[in-house]
Structures are given as C-alpha cells and as structure tokens.
Amino acid sequence: MSPAATAQDACAMAGAFQRGERSAERNVLEAFERLDAAEPRLQAFAGTQRERALSQARALDRDRAQGISAGVLAGVPVALKSNMCWQGVEAHCGSRILAGYKPPYTATFVERLIAAGAIPIGMTNMDEFAMGSSGENSAFGVARNPWDLARTPGGSSSGSAAAVAAGIVPIALGSDTGGSVRQPAAFCGIAGFKPTYGRVSRYGLIAFGSSLDQVSPFARSLRDIELVCHVISGVDAADSTTAQLPPMEIEAGDLRGLRIGVPAEYFPPQLAPEVRKVYDAAKARLLELGAQLVDVRLPHTEYAIPTYYVVATAEASSNLARYEGIRYGLRVEGDGSLQGMFAATRAAGFGAEVQRRILLGTYVLSSGYYDAWYNRALRVRRLLRRDFDTAFEQVDLIIGPTTPTAAFRLGEKTSDPVAMYLSDVMTAPISLAGLPGLSLPCGFVEQDGVSLPLGLQIIGPALSDPLVLRAGRSFEEATDHHRRRPDLAQLQAVRA
Amino acid sequence: MTESKATSSGPSSQQPDVLHIARLARLAIDPAKSAELGAQFARILAAFQVLSTLDVEGIEPMTRPTDTTDVLREDRERPSLAIEAALANAPARVENFYSVPKTVGGEL
C-alpha cells in the first residue's frame, strides 16, 4: 500500500503537522490523489475546492514555519455534506431545486472547524434534502459503498460516509435527522456520532426537520470523533436551540462499572442468526471489559417509525416551503401567475421522494387531520422519550444494533418507500427523543462472498455525550473491527 | 387553530385527495400520476395506522427535545447581509429587488 492509499487518523495527522513532520499542503495533495483514484467509481463527492483547500493549507504551513500556534485540527483535510453552508461554495442538497446555490455565509460549525485548522476539500453527495436511507435520492449521482460497490453506503449522508470509509479524508461531517449518520457509519464500517440535540449549532445547516436535525461527524476512530465534537459543539447565539453549554469535553475512563441496558425490542426474533452472532460477541466483549449488562424495555419502539415519518415530514413540508423560485435556486415560470410559478418550480425541482414527503407532511398538518396525525405523533414522541427516561433510571447507557441488516444492494428498496423507511427502525427513536447516539464497527457478516460491516449503537441520556464516546472508545481500543479496511483496489481499478 | 375531523378515533383510514394536498403544498402534480401517488400514499398511511391503537389521552405533545425557551442574544447592532450577497442567488431581480410575477389585479 502506498503512503497515500489511505488517510491517517486526524489525531495522528494533526500531531505530525504540529511537530513539523508533515505539511498541511502534503495532506491536502494526498487527499486529492486518493479522491481522484477512487472517485470515478465511488461518487462520494458533489464538488471539490482544490484551490481554496491548497491555499488554506499553504497559509497554515506558513504560520507554522513562523511559530504561530495552530488549532487542534490543523492540517487535517475534511469533507462536508452538501447541505452545509460554506460561503461561496455550492450547497445543492442533492436537489435540482438548489443547483448552483452558493450560500452567502458560512455555518457556525464550519467556521469552528476552519478556525481549528481543518481544511474542507469538498462537498459530498447525499439523498436530496437528507431524505433517504441509501443515497439513491440524489439528483447528482449515487455514492457507492467502498466494501461493495453494488451496495449502498447508507444515507442520507452517503458521500461523507463513503469518503471516510474509502480513506480519502479522516473526517467528514454529515447531518443526522432519523439516522442519516449512524446508519451509513454502520454500513461503511466507520464511527458516526449524533450528539444530543442542541449540542452543535444548526446555523448554516440547510433544514429538513428542525426538531430532529443535528450535525454529526464521521471518522475511523473515536479519538477523532471526540476531537471534532470538541471543536464544533457549544452554545451559538445564531441558533437559539443550542444548549447553553461550553464545548464538549473528552471524558477519561473505561467501561468498568457501567450498567448497559440491552432492550429486547432492539434484538427482535427477525434478526438474522449471523447478525445476532456479531452482537452476541459484542455483548460478551462489553462484559469482559467490566460493563454490566441489564435487560431493559423500550415498549413503544414499534411506534417510532410512523411517529418519526409524521413528525419529520410535517417539519420538512414547512421548511421546504421556502423553495419557490424567488430567492434562490430553480425557477420555472409555469402559467405566468405567482402560484403557477411556485407549483411548476417545485414540481420540476424536487425529486419523487421529497415530493412524497412534502405531500405527506402537508397532509398531516392540514385542517381536519392535524390532531389525528401530527398532534397524536407528538404525543407518542413523548411516550418514546419516557421509555428512555425510565430505562436510564436503571442503566447508564443502552446498546443495540445500529441497523437490523448490513448494507443492502442499490436498487433493492427504491420501489418500496415503506421498506426504505424501516431501515431507520433502530435510529429514529433516539432522534425523536433527542438523545446522543454513536455507531461504531462491531463485526462483519459474509454476504454473497463479500465481508460487510455491522455497527453497534451506544445510546446515552441527554447531554451524556462524553460518556457515550468514552464507552465507544473503550470498546474500540479492545477490538480491531475499526482497523479493517475495504479493498480499495476495486475502486482504483478503473484508473489502471 | 385547526378543526378536527378525526381526533378521538385516531388517524383516518380514508384515502386522501392527493390533488387537493398538492395544491396546499404548491406542487404541480401530473393528474395522470395522481392515482399511483394516491395508492402509494394509502399504503404509507396504512402502515402508520398503528399510531391510532395507542391511548395518548393526557399526554403532552412533544414538539422538540429541549426545554430551552425564549433565548435572546444581546440586543446589539451588527452588520447584516449586503444587498448584493443576499440577491446573488436570485433567479430574477430588478435593481435591488427580487422579481416575481405580477400578483395585483389577478387571482392569487
């Protein structure tokens, strides 16, 4: 393997930069080498920013040469999901309706990343407006899973997950509404962490479901996840829903003495035997590491998917009302009237799944149906949260599979929206409750002769993010699942 | 406030009028596709009917997961987006304004 075949972890990269062993410019150039080799087949990126990244890298190198102290992520190339505002860089959200949209400002979390010395190299592919579980709802190409190019990397943060799993960048940001970072992290064999709702500012994250959306990082190690969370978290005057707290700290410690809840609802009888075996092994490992496993119940789990799809589509139908052909994006004149222009623009600009969700959201909020659907779903949401509150009276953390299966094939679920929605069955409840959820690699299953990763989800009470990450780090240090890499030759073969 | 037609018994199993919802959502739907869309819609809603089996009497709706309310930042003047930056993405503009089809004198 050549030195450029896969990126070092961010902690190692930042350390080498600080010590003067590697320049930021070299890190960026190598990231683009890896990207160019993988990208024709991977389709992780929607756009790149070569000149901007190189210019930032050279400035960091100059500062370091002059002894100016750099941030904790100095010299580390990162990727951003295409629903994130970075001034002047196209953020199309995977949608034709926002093709060419260049935000006039930069998101708080992107500003914080850049201030810490991280170097964004490009924007990643995604399901349109983050609505999807496979990346297939993008208007600009479908990202592939580096473990098997015929399979989905998951969604909606498909490109960010694929870029990290393929070793192009050590860190990428995604957004998680109902599982859009944890599910692709599981499918791609990397770590993905959704912080507690409100822990990271959403200012500059193009909205889908405002009571659910949260900026969430991908990385190949928990140390990197902890570092990024420290950098991007904390109160922001531009987002009134941020928790009034300083940046997240890194918690020392291990798993000894922690009580970990195992809900029967997350290990249903339908779980395939080979998948169950992986989770049985993970549980055994947790016990060996000194954790105590406790049976808990989350009795309303079966209601989570309908609740999520009512709440999320209602919020989406409201958030996406802003795309009407006036202030930004596509405009189709239609019959020449204002209303005609709205309707024609939105019909031409939104893809099938986004239209479906806007319609569903409009319906559940509409006169006569609001109480029956939306208001009822909000009440069930509280019951789901109470399930967790009750469980956390007995345990410190809860575990479960991130997904009930490994990555599915592209095309397998596109014709069946309900089957696709069920991919979120183990991630959506945590989102509805606003809790922190981590997915990290915990084993592999063989399918059709291919080894596919599975993710273990660790869930904590609200604002227990450092504890969740500490538990994940302890598990990671005692296992080597995160060290396995996909065969990148399949990605690069096309260039040979 | 919204009126309520189907509250006590939970979600309605009636097939929704897709063209009416599309009008509310300002989405032009090809009438030829409305039957297919309606059937898809009905399937999704049927899968969600399980919500109606729960007793939610007395449960407070949970609109968001945080308790923070009325957070105000310091009341201090600061620069806002420049006109050029704000209009840079507009599909159509006239001088310093967004341009829209005429709305006066016709049907909205």
Short mmCIF file of N, CA, C and O in Angstrom, two decimals, chain B:
data_model
loop_
_atom_site.label_atom_id
_atom_site.label_comp_id
_atom_site.label_asym_id
_atom_site.label_seq_id
_atom_site.Cartn_x
_atom_site.Cartn_y
_atom_site.Cartn_z
N MET B 1 -55.56 27.87 14.54
CA MET B 1 -56.09 26.59 15.06
C MET B 1 -56.70 25.78 13.92
O MET B 1 -57.26 26.30 12.98
N THR B 2 -56.60 24.51 14.07
CA THR B 2 -57.17 23.65 13.05
C THR B 2 -58.39 22.94 13.62
O THR B 2 -58.43 22.60 14.79
N GLU B 3 -59.37 22.74 12.78
CA GLU B 3 -60.52 21.96 13.23
C GLU B 3 -60.13 20.49 13.21
O GLU B 3 -59.11 20.12 12.66
N SER B 4 -60.95 19.70 13.79
CA SER B 4 -60.58 18.29 13.88
C SER B 4 -61.72 17.40 13.41
O SER B 4 -62.84 17.51 13.89
N LYS B 5 -61.44 16.55 12.44
CA LYS B 5 -62.49 15.66 11.95
C LYS B 5 -62.30 14.24 12.45
O LYS B 5 -63.18 13.45 12.42
N ALA B 6 -61.09 13.93 12.82
CA ALA B 6 -60.81 12.52 13.11
C ALA B 6 -59.95 12.36 14.35
O ALA B 6 -58.98 11.63 14.34
N THR B 7 -60.30 13.10 15.39
CA THR B 7 -59.42 13.10 16.55
C THR B 7 -59.56 11.88 17.45
O THR B 7 -58.61 11.13 17.61
N SER B 8 -60.76 11.67 17.96
CA SER B 8 -60.88 10.70 19.04
C SER B 8 -60.52 9.29 18.60
O SER B 8 -59.92 8.53 19.35
N SER B 9 -60.85 8.95 17.37
CA SER B 9 -60.60 7.58 16.95
C SER B 9 -59.20 7.41 16.35
O SER B 9 -58.86 6.33 15.90
N GLY B 10 -58.41 8.47 16.33
CA GLY B 10 -57.06 8.35 15.78
C GLY B 10 -57.08 8.58 14.29
O GLY B 10 -58.08 9.03 13.72
N PRO B 11 -55.95 8.27 13.63
CA PRO B 11 -55.81 8.58 12.23
C PRO B 11 -56.94 7.99 11.37
O PRO B 11 -57.40 6.88 11.59
N SER B 12 -57.33 8.77 10.39
CA SER B 12 -58.38 8.32 9.49
C SER B 12 -57.81 7.37 8.45
O SER B 12 -56.69 7.50 8.01
N SER B 13 -58.63 6.39 8.07
CA SER B 13 -58.15 5.45 7.06
C SER B 13 -58.61 5.86 5.67
O SER B 13 -58.35 5.18 4.69
N GLN B 14 -59.32 7.00 5.60
CA GLN B 14 -59.78 7.49 4.29
C GLN B 14 -58.60 7.76 3.37
O GLN B 14 -57.58 8.28 3.82
N GLN B 15 -58.75 7.44 2.08
CA GLN B 15 -57.66 7.77 1.15
C GLN B 15 -57.68 9.27 0.89
O GLN B 15 -58.71 9.84 0.53
N PRO B 16 -56.55 9.92 1.11
CA PRO B 16 -56.55 11.38 0.95
C PRO B 16 -56.65 11.80 -0.51
O PRO B 16 -56.27 11.05 -1.41
N ASP B 17 -57.15 13.00 -0.70
CA ASP B 17 -57.26 13.57 -2.04
C ASP B 17 -55.91 14.19 -2.40
O ASP B 17 -55.58 15.30 -1.97
N VAL B 18 -55.14 13.47 -3.17
CA VAL B 18 -53.75 13.87 -3.45
C VAL B 18 -53.68 15.22 -4.18
O VAL B 18 -52.82 16.05 -3.89
N LEU B 19 -54.63 15.44 -5.09
CA LEU B 19 -54.58 16.70 -5.85
C LEU B 19 -54.85 17.89 -4.94
O LEU B 19 -54.25 18.95 -5.09
N HIS B 20 -55.75 17.71 -3.96
CA HIS B 20 -56.03 18.78 -3.00
C HIS B 20 -54.79 19.06 -2.14
O HIS B 20 -54.40 20.21 -1.95
N ILE B 21 -54.15 18.01 -1.67
CA ILE B 21 -52.95 18.19 -0.83
C ILE B 21 -51.85 18.86 -1.66
O ILE B 21 -51.13 19.73 -1.18
N ALA B 22 -51.73 18.44 -2.92
CA ALA B 22 -50.70 19.03 -3.79
C ALA B 22 -50.94 20.52 -3.97
O ALA B 22 -49.99 21.31 -4.00
N ARG B 23 -52.20 20.91 -4.06
CA ARG B 23 -52.50 22.35 -4.16
C ARG B 23 -52.06 23.07 -2.90
O ARG B 23 -51.45 24.14 -2.95
N LEU B 24 -52.34 22.47 -1.74
CA LEU B 24 -51.92 23.08 -0.47
C LEU B 24 -50.40 23.18 -0.38
O LEU B 24 -49.86 24.13 0.18
N ALA B 25 -49.72 22.19 -0.96
CA ALA B 25 -48.26 22.14 -0.88
C ALA B 25 -47.60 22.93 -2.00
O ALA B 25 -46.37 22.95 -2.10
N ARG B 26 -48.41 23.57 -2.86
CA ARG B 26 -47.89 24.31 -4.01
C ARG B 26 -46.98 23.42 -4.86
O ARG B 26 -45.85 23.75 -5.16
N LEU B 27 -47.51 22.25 -5.20
CA LEU B 27 -46.79 21.30 -6.04
C LEU B 27 -47.66 20.95 -7.23
O LEU B 27 -48.80 20.51 -7.04
N ALA B 28 -47.16 21.15 -8.43
CA ALA B 28 -47.93 20.75 -9.61
C ALA B 28 -47.78 19.24 -9.78
O ALA B 28 -46.67 18.75 -9.92
N ILE B 29 -48.89 18.54 -9.72
CA ILE B 29 -48.86 17.08 -9.87
C ILE B 29 -49.53 16.73 -11.19
O ILE B 29 -50.60 17.24 -11.50
N ASP B 30 -48.87 15.86 -11.92
CA ASP B 30 -49.44 15.38 -13.17
C ASP B 30 -50.69 14.55 -12.82
O ASP B 30 -50.57 13.53 -12.13
N PRO B 31 -51.88 14.99 -13.27
CA PRO B 31 -53.10 14.26 -12.90
C PRO B 31 -53.02 12.78 -13.28
O PRO B 31 -53.59 11.93 -12.60
N ALA B 32 -52.25 12.47 -14.32
CA ALA B 32 -52.13 11.07 -14.74
C ALA B 32 -51.41 10.25 -13.68
O ALA B 32 -51.57 9.03 -13.60
N LYS B 33 -50.60 10.93 -12.87
CA LYS B 33 -49.83 10.19 -11.86
C LYS B 33 -50.52 10.22 -10.49
O LYS B 33 -50.03 9.63 -9.54
N SER B 34 -51.62 10.94 -10.40
CA SER B 34 -52.22 11.13 -9.07
C SER B 34 -52.78 9.82 -8.51
O SER B 34 -52.75 9.61 -7.30
N ALA B 35 -53.27 8.93 -9.36
CA ALA B 35 -53.82 7.67 -8.87
C ALA B 35 -52.70 6.82 -8.25
O ALA B 35 -52.85 6.27 -7.16
N GLU B 36 -51.57 6.77 -8.95
CA GLU B 36 -50.43 5.99 -8.47
C GLU B 36 -49.93 6.55 -7.13
O GLU B 36 -49.67 5.83 -6.17
N LEU B 37 -49.83 7.89 -7.11
CA LEU B 37 -49.37 8.57 -5.91
C LEU B 37 -50.35 8.34 -4.75
O LEU B 37 -49.96 8.10 -3.61
N GLY B 38 -51.64 8.39 -5.07
CA GLY B 38 -52.67 8.17 -4.06
C GLY B 38 -52.57 6.77 -3.47
O GLY B 38 -52.70 6.59 -2.24
N ALA B 39 -52.30 5.79 -4.32
CA ALA B 39 -52.18 4.41 -3.85
C ALA B 39 -50.95 4.27 -2.94
O ALA B 39 -51.01 3.61 -1.89
N GLN B 40 -49.86 4.91 -3.34
CA GLN B 40 -48.63 4.87 -2.54
C GLN B 40 -48.88 5.51 -1.17
O GLN B 40 -48.48 4.99 -0.13
N PHE B 41 -49.56 6.63 -1.23
CA PHE B 41 -49.92 7.38 -0.04
C PHE B 41 -50.75 6.52 0.90
O PHE B 41 -50.51 6.47 2.11
N ALA B 42 -51.71 5.84 0.34
CA ALA B 42 -52.61 4.99 1.13
C ALA B 42 -51.81 3.87 1.81
O ALA B 42 -52.06 3.53 2.97
N ARG B 43 -50.84 3.32 1.09
CA ARG B 43 -50.01 2.25 1.67
C ARG B 43 -49.20 2.77 2.84
O ARG B 43 -49.08 2.12 3.88
N ILE B 44 -48.61 3.96 2.66
CA ILE B 44 -47.80 4.55 3.74
C ILE B 44 -48.68 4.81 4.95
O ILE B 44 -48.36 4.44 6.08
N LEU B 45 -49.84 5.42 4.71
CA LEU B 45 -50.72 5.75 5.83
C LEU B 45 -51.26 4.48 6.51
O LEU B 45 -51.41 4.46 7.73
N ALA B 46 -51.48 3.44 5.72
CA ALA B 46 -51.95 2.18 6.31
C ALA B 46 -50.88 1.63 7.26
O ALA B 46 -51.19 1.15 8.36
N ALA B 47 -49.62 1.74 6.84
CA ALA B 47 -48.53 1.26 7.70
C ALA B 47 -48.41 2.11 8.97
O ALA B 47 -47.91 1.65 9.98
N PHE B 48 -48.87 3.34 8.90
CA PHE B 48 -48.77 4.25 10.05
C PHE B 48 -50.01 4.19 10.96
O PHE B 48 -50.06 4.83 11.99
N GLN B 49 -51.04 3.44 10.53
CA GLN B 49 -52.28 3.35 11.30
C GLN B 49 -52.05 2.86 12.73
O GLN B 49 -52.86 3.12 13.62
N VAL B 50 -50.97 2.16 12.94
CA VAL B 50 -50.67 1.61 14.26
C VAL B 50 -50.70 2.71 15.33
O VAL B 50 -50.99 2.45 16.50
N LEU B 51 -50.43 3.94 14.92
CA LEU B 51 -50.46 5.05 15.88
C LEU B 51 -51.83 5.20 16.55
O LEU B 51 -51.92 5.65 17.69
N SER B 52 -52.88 4.82 15.82
CA SER B 52 -54.23 5.01 16.35
C SER B 52 -54.56 4.02 17.46
O SER B 52 -55.54 4.19 18.17
N THR B 53 -53.75 2.99 17.62
CA THR B 53 -54.05 1.98 18.64
C THR B 53 -53.57 2.39 20.03
O THR B 53 -53.89 1.73 21.01
N LEU B 54 -52.82 3.47 20.11
CA LEU B 54 -52.27 3.89 21.40
C LEU B 54 -53.20 4.87 22.10
O LEU B 54 -53.77 5.75 21.45
N ASP B 55 -53.29 4.76 23.40
CA ASP B 55 -54.05 5.74 24.17
C ASP B 55 -53.12 6.89 24.53
O ASP B 55 -52.15 6.69 25.28
N VAL B 56 -53.38 8.06 23.98
CA VAL B 56 -52.50 9.20 24.24
C VAL B 56 -53.22 10.28 25.05
O VAL B 56 -52.74 11.41 25.15
N GLU B 57 -54.35 9.91 25.62
CA GLU B 57 -55.12 10.85 26.44
C GLU B 57 -54.25 11.40 27.58
O GLU B 57 -53.60 10.64 28.29
N GLY B 58 -54.23 12.72 27.69
CA GLY B 58 -53.49 13.33 28.80
C GLY B 58 -52.00 13.45 28.59
O GLY B 58 -51.28 13.96 29.45
N ILE B 59 -51.49 12.96 27.45
CA ILE B 59 -50.04 13.06 27.18
C ILE B 59 -49.77 14.39 26.47
O ILE B 59 -50.41 14.71 25.47
N GLU B 60 -48.84 15.14 27.00
CA GLU B 60 -48.49 16.44 26.44
C GLU B 60 -47.71 16.23 25.13
O GLU B 60 -46.76 15.46 25.09
N PRO B 61 -48.09 16.92 24.03
CA PRO B 61 -47.32 16.78 22.79
C PRO B 61 -45.87 17.23 22.99
O PRO B 61 -45.62 18.18 23.71
N MET B 62 -44.94 16.53 22.36
CA MET B 62 -43.52 16.88 22.49
C MET B 62 -43.05 17.44 21.15
O MET B 62 -42.78 16.71 20.21
N THR B 63 -42.98 18.78 21.08
CA THR B 63 -42.64 19.39 19.79
C THR B 63 -41.14 19.39 19.53
O THR B 63 -40.70 19.45 18.40
N ARG B 64 -40.37 19.35 20.60
CA ARG B 64 -38.91 19.35 20.43
C ARG B 64 -38.27 18.77 21.68
O ARG B 64 -38.90 18.72 22.73
N PRO B 65 -37.03 18.34 21.55
CA PRO B 65 -36.44 17.61 22.67
C PRO B 65 -35.77 18.48 23.74
O PRO B 65 -35.23 17.93 24.68
N THR B 66 -35.77 19.79 23.60
CA THR B 66 -35.10 20.61 24.62
C THR B 66 -36.11 21.43 25.41
O THR B 66 -37.24 21.63 24.97
N ASP B 67 -35.67 21.91 26.54
CA ASP B 67 -36.55 22.73 27.38
C ASP B 67 -36.29 24.22 27.20
O ASP B 67 -36.98 25.04 27.79
N THR B 68 -35.25 24.56 26.44
CA THR B 68 -34.88 25.97 26.33
C THR B 68 -35.98 26.75 25.60
O THR B 68 -36.50 26.31 24.58
N THR B 69 -36.32 27.90 26.16
CA THR B 69 -37.32 28.74 25.51
C THR B 69 -36.85 30.19 25.55
O THR B 69 -36.11 30.59 26.44
N ASP B 70 -37.31 30.96 24.58
CA ASP B 70 -37.06 32.40 24.55
C ASP B 70 -35.61 32.77 24.83
O ASP B 70 -35.32 33.57 25.72
N VAL B 71 -34.71 32.15 24.12
CA VAL B 71 -33.30 32.51 24.26
C VAL B 71 -33.05 33.77 23.44
O VAL B 71 -33.34 33.80 22.24
N LEU B 72 -32.56 34.77 24.07
CA LEU B 72 -32.31 36.03 23.36
C LEU B 72 -30.82 36.34 23.38
O LEU B 72 -30.16 36.12 24.39
N ARG B 73 -30.33 36.83 22.25
CA ARG B 73 -28.94 37.28 22.28
C ARG B 73 -28.92 38.76 22.64
O ARG B 73 -29.97 39.42 22.69
N GLU B 74 -27.74 39.23 22.90
CA GLU B 74 -27.55 40.61 23.29
C GLU B 74 -28.14 41.53 22.22
O GLU B 74 -27.94 41.28 21.02
N ASP B 75 -28.87 42.54 22.64
CA ASP B 75 -29.52 43.44 21.70
C ASP B 75 -28.50 44.49 21.23
O ASP B 75 -28.42 45.59 21.77
N ARG B 76 -27.73 44.10 20.25
CA ARG B 76 -26.65 44.97 19.79
C ARG B 76 -26.69 45.03 18.26
O ARG B 76 -26.89 44.01 17.59
N GLU B 77 -26.48 46.23 17.75
CA GLU B 77 -26.49 46.41 16.30
C GLU B 77 -25.28 45.70 15.69
O GLU B 77 -24.19 45.72 16.25
N ARG B 78 -25.50 45.07 14.55
CA ARG B 78 -24.37 44.43 13.87
C ARG B 78 -24.65 44.42 12.37
O ARG B 78 -25.81 44.54 11.95
N PRO B 79 -23.63 44.25 11.58
CA PRO B 79 -23.86 44.31 10.14
C PRO B 79 -24.73 43.15 9.67
O PRO B 79 -24.65 42.06 10.21
N SER B 80 -25.56 43.41 8.68
CA SER B 80 -26.36 42.33 8.11
C SER B 80 -25.84 42.02 6.70
O SER B 80 -24.91 42.66 6.23
N LEU B 81 -26.44 41.03 6.08
CA LEU B 81 -26.02 40.60 4.76
C LEU B 81 -26.11 41.78 3.77
O LEU B 81 -27.11 42.48 3.74
N ALA B 82 -25.07 41.96 2.98
CA ALA B 82 -25.09 43.03 1.97
C ALA B 82 -26.13 42.69 0.90
O ALA B 82 -26.39 41.51 0.64
N ILE B 83 -26.70 43.71 0.31
CA ILE B 83 -27.76 43.51 -0.69
C ILE B 83 -27.27 42.60 -1.83
O ILE B 83 -27.95 41.67 -2.24
N GLU B 84 -26.07 42.86 -2.31
CA GLU B 84 -25.55 42.06 -3.42
C GLU B 84 -25.45 40.58 -3.04
O GLU B 84 -25.79 39.70 -3.83
N ALA B 85 -24.96 40.32 -1.82
CA ALA B 85 -24.82 38.94 -1.37
C ALA B 85 -26.18 38.28 -1.23
O ALA B 85 -26.38 37.12 -1.60
N ALA B 86 -27.15 39.04 -0.71
CA ALA B 86 -28.49 38.48 -0.49
C ALA B 86 -29.17 38.17 -1.82
O ALA B 86 -29.92 37.20 -1.93
N LEU B 87 -28.90 38.99 -2.83
CA LEU B 87 -29.58 38.81 -4.12
C LEU B 87 -28.81 37.93 -5.09
O LEU B 87 -29.31 37.61 -6.17
N ALA B 88 -27.59 37.55 -4.71
CA ALA B 88 -26.72 36.85 -5.66
C ALA B 88 -27.32 35.55 -6.18
O ALA B 88 -27.05 35.15 -7.30
N ASN B 89 -28.14 34.88 -5.37
CA ASN B 89 -28.72 33.60 -5.80
C ASN B 89 -30.11 33.74 -6.43
O ASN B 89 -30.73 32.74 -6.79
N ALA B 90 -30.62 34.96 -6.52
CA ALA B 90 -31.98 35.13 -7.02
C ALA B 90 -32.07 34.79 -8.51
O ALA B 90 -31.26 35.26 -9.29
N PRO B 91 -33.04 33.98 -8.89
CA PRO B 91 -33.19 33.64 -10.30
C PRO B 91 -33.55 34.86 -11.15
O PRO B 91 -33.24 34.90 -12.33
N ALA B 92 -34.26 35.82 -10.55
CA ALA B 92 -34.64 37.03 -11.30
C ALA B 92 -34.67 38.21 -10.34
O ALA B 92 -35.19 38.10 -9.22
N ARG B 93 -34.10 39.33 -10.77
CA ARG B 93 -34.12 40.51 -9.90
C ARG B 93 -34.30 41.75 -10.76
O ARG B 93 -34.00 41.76 -11.96
N VAL B 94 -34.79 42.80 -10.13
CA VAL B 94 -34.85 44.11 -10.76
C VAL B 94 -34.22 45.07 -9.78
O VAL B 94 -34.72 45.22 -8.65
N GLU B 95 -33.12 45.66 -10.18
CA GLU B 95 -32.34 46.53 -9.28
C GLU B 95 -32.08 45.79 -7.96
O GLU B 95 -31.56 44.69 -7.98
N ASN B 96 -32.53 46.38 -6.85
CA ASN B 96 -32.24 45.74 -5.56
C ASN B 96 -33.41 44.93 -5.02
O ASN B 96 -33.58 44.78 -3.82
N PHE B 97 -34.21 44.39 -5.94
CA PHE B 97 -35.40 43.66 -5.51
C PHE B 97 -35.46 42.28 -6.19
O PHE B 97 -34.96 42.10 -7.29
N TYR B 98 -36.12 41.35 -5.50
CA TYR B 98 -36.46 40.08 -6.15
C TYR B 98 -37.59 40.38 -7.13
O TYR B 98 -38.50 41.16 -6.83
N SER B 99 -37.53 39.73 -8.26
CA SER B 99 -38.60 39.93 -9.24
C SER B 99 -39.55 38.73 -9.20
O SER B 99 -39.12 37.58 -9.22
N VAL B 100 -40.86 39.04 -9.14
CA VAL B 100 -41.86 37.97 -9.12
C VAL B 100 -42.94 38.30 -10.15
O VAL B 100 -43.10 39.45 -10.55
N PRO B 101 -43.71 37.28 -10.57
CA PRO B 101 -44.82 37.57 -11.49
C PRO B 101 -45.81 38.54 -10.84
O PRO B 101 -45.96 38.56 -9.62
N LYS B 102 -46.50 39.27 -11.67
CA LYS B 102 -47.47 40.25 -11.17
C LYS B 102 -48.54 39.56 -10.33
O LYS B 102 -49.08 38.53 -10.73
N THR B 103 -48.80 40.12 -9.16
CA THR B 103 -49.81 39.49 -8.30
C THR B 103 -51.01 40.39 -8.08
O THR B 103 -52.01 39.97 -7.51
N VAL B 104 -50.91 41.64 -8.52
CA VAL B 104 -52.02 42.58 -8.29
C VAL B 104 -52.97 42.52 -9.47
O VAL B 104 -52.54 42.51 -10.63
N GLY B 105 -54.26 42.47 -9.17
CA GLY B 105 -55.25 42.54 -10.24
C GLY B 105 -55.64 41.19 -10.79
O GLY B 105 -56.55 41.08 -11.60
N GLY B 106 -55.00 40.16 -10.36
CA GLY B 106 -55.36 38.83 -10.85
C GLY B 106 -55.63 37.91 -9.70
O GLY B 106 -55.66 38.32 -8.54
N GLU B 107 -55.82 36.65 -10.01
CA GLU B 107 -56.07 35.67 -8.96
C GLU B 107 -54.74 35.31 -8.31
O GLU B 107 -53.74 35.13 -9.00
N LEU B 108 -54.75 35.22 -7.00
CA LEU B 108 -53.50 34.89 -6.29
C LEU B 108 -53.13 33.44 -6.47
O LEU B 108 -53.97 32.57 -6.42
#
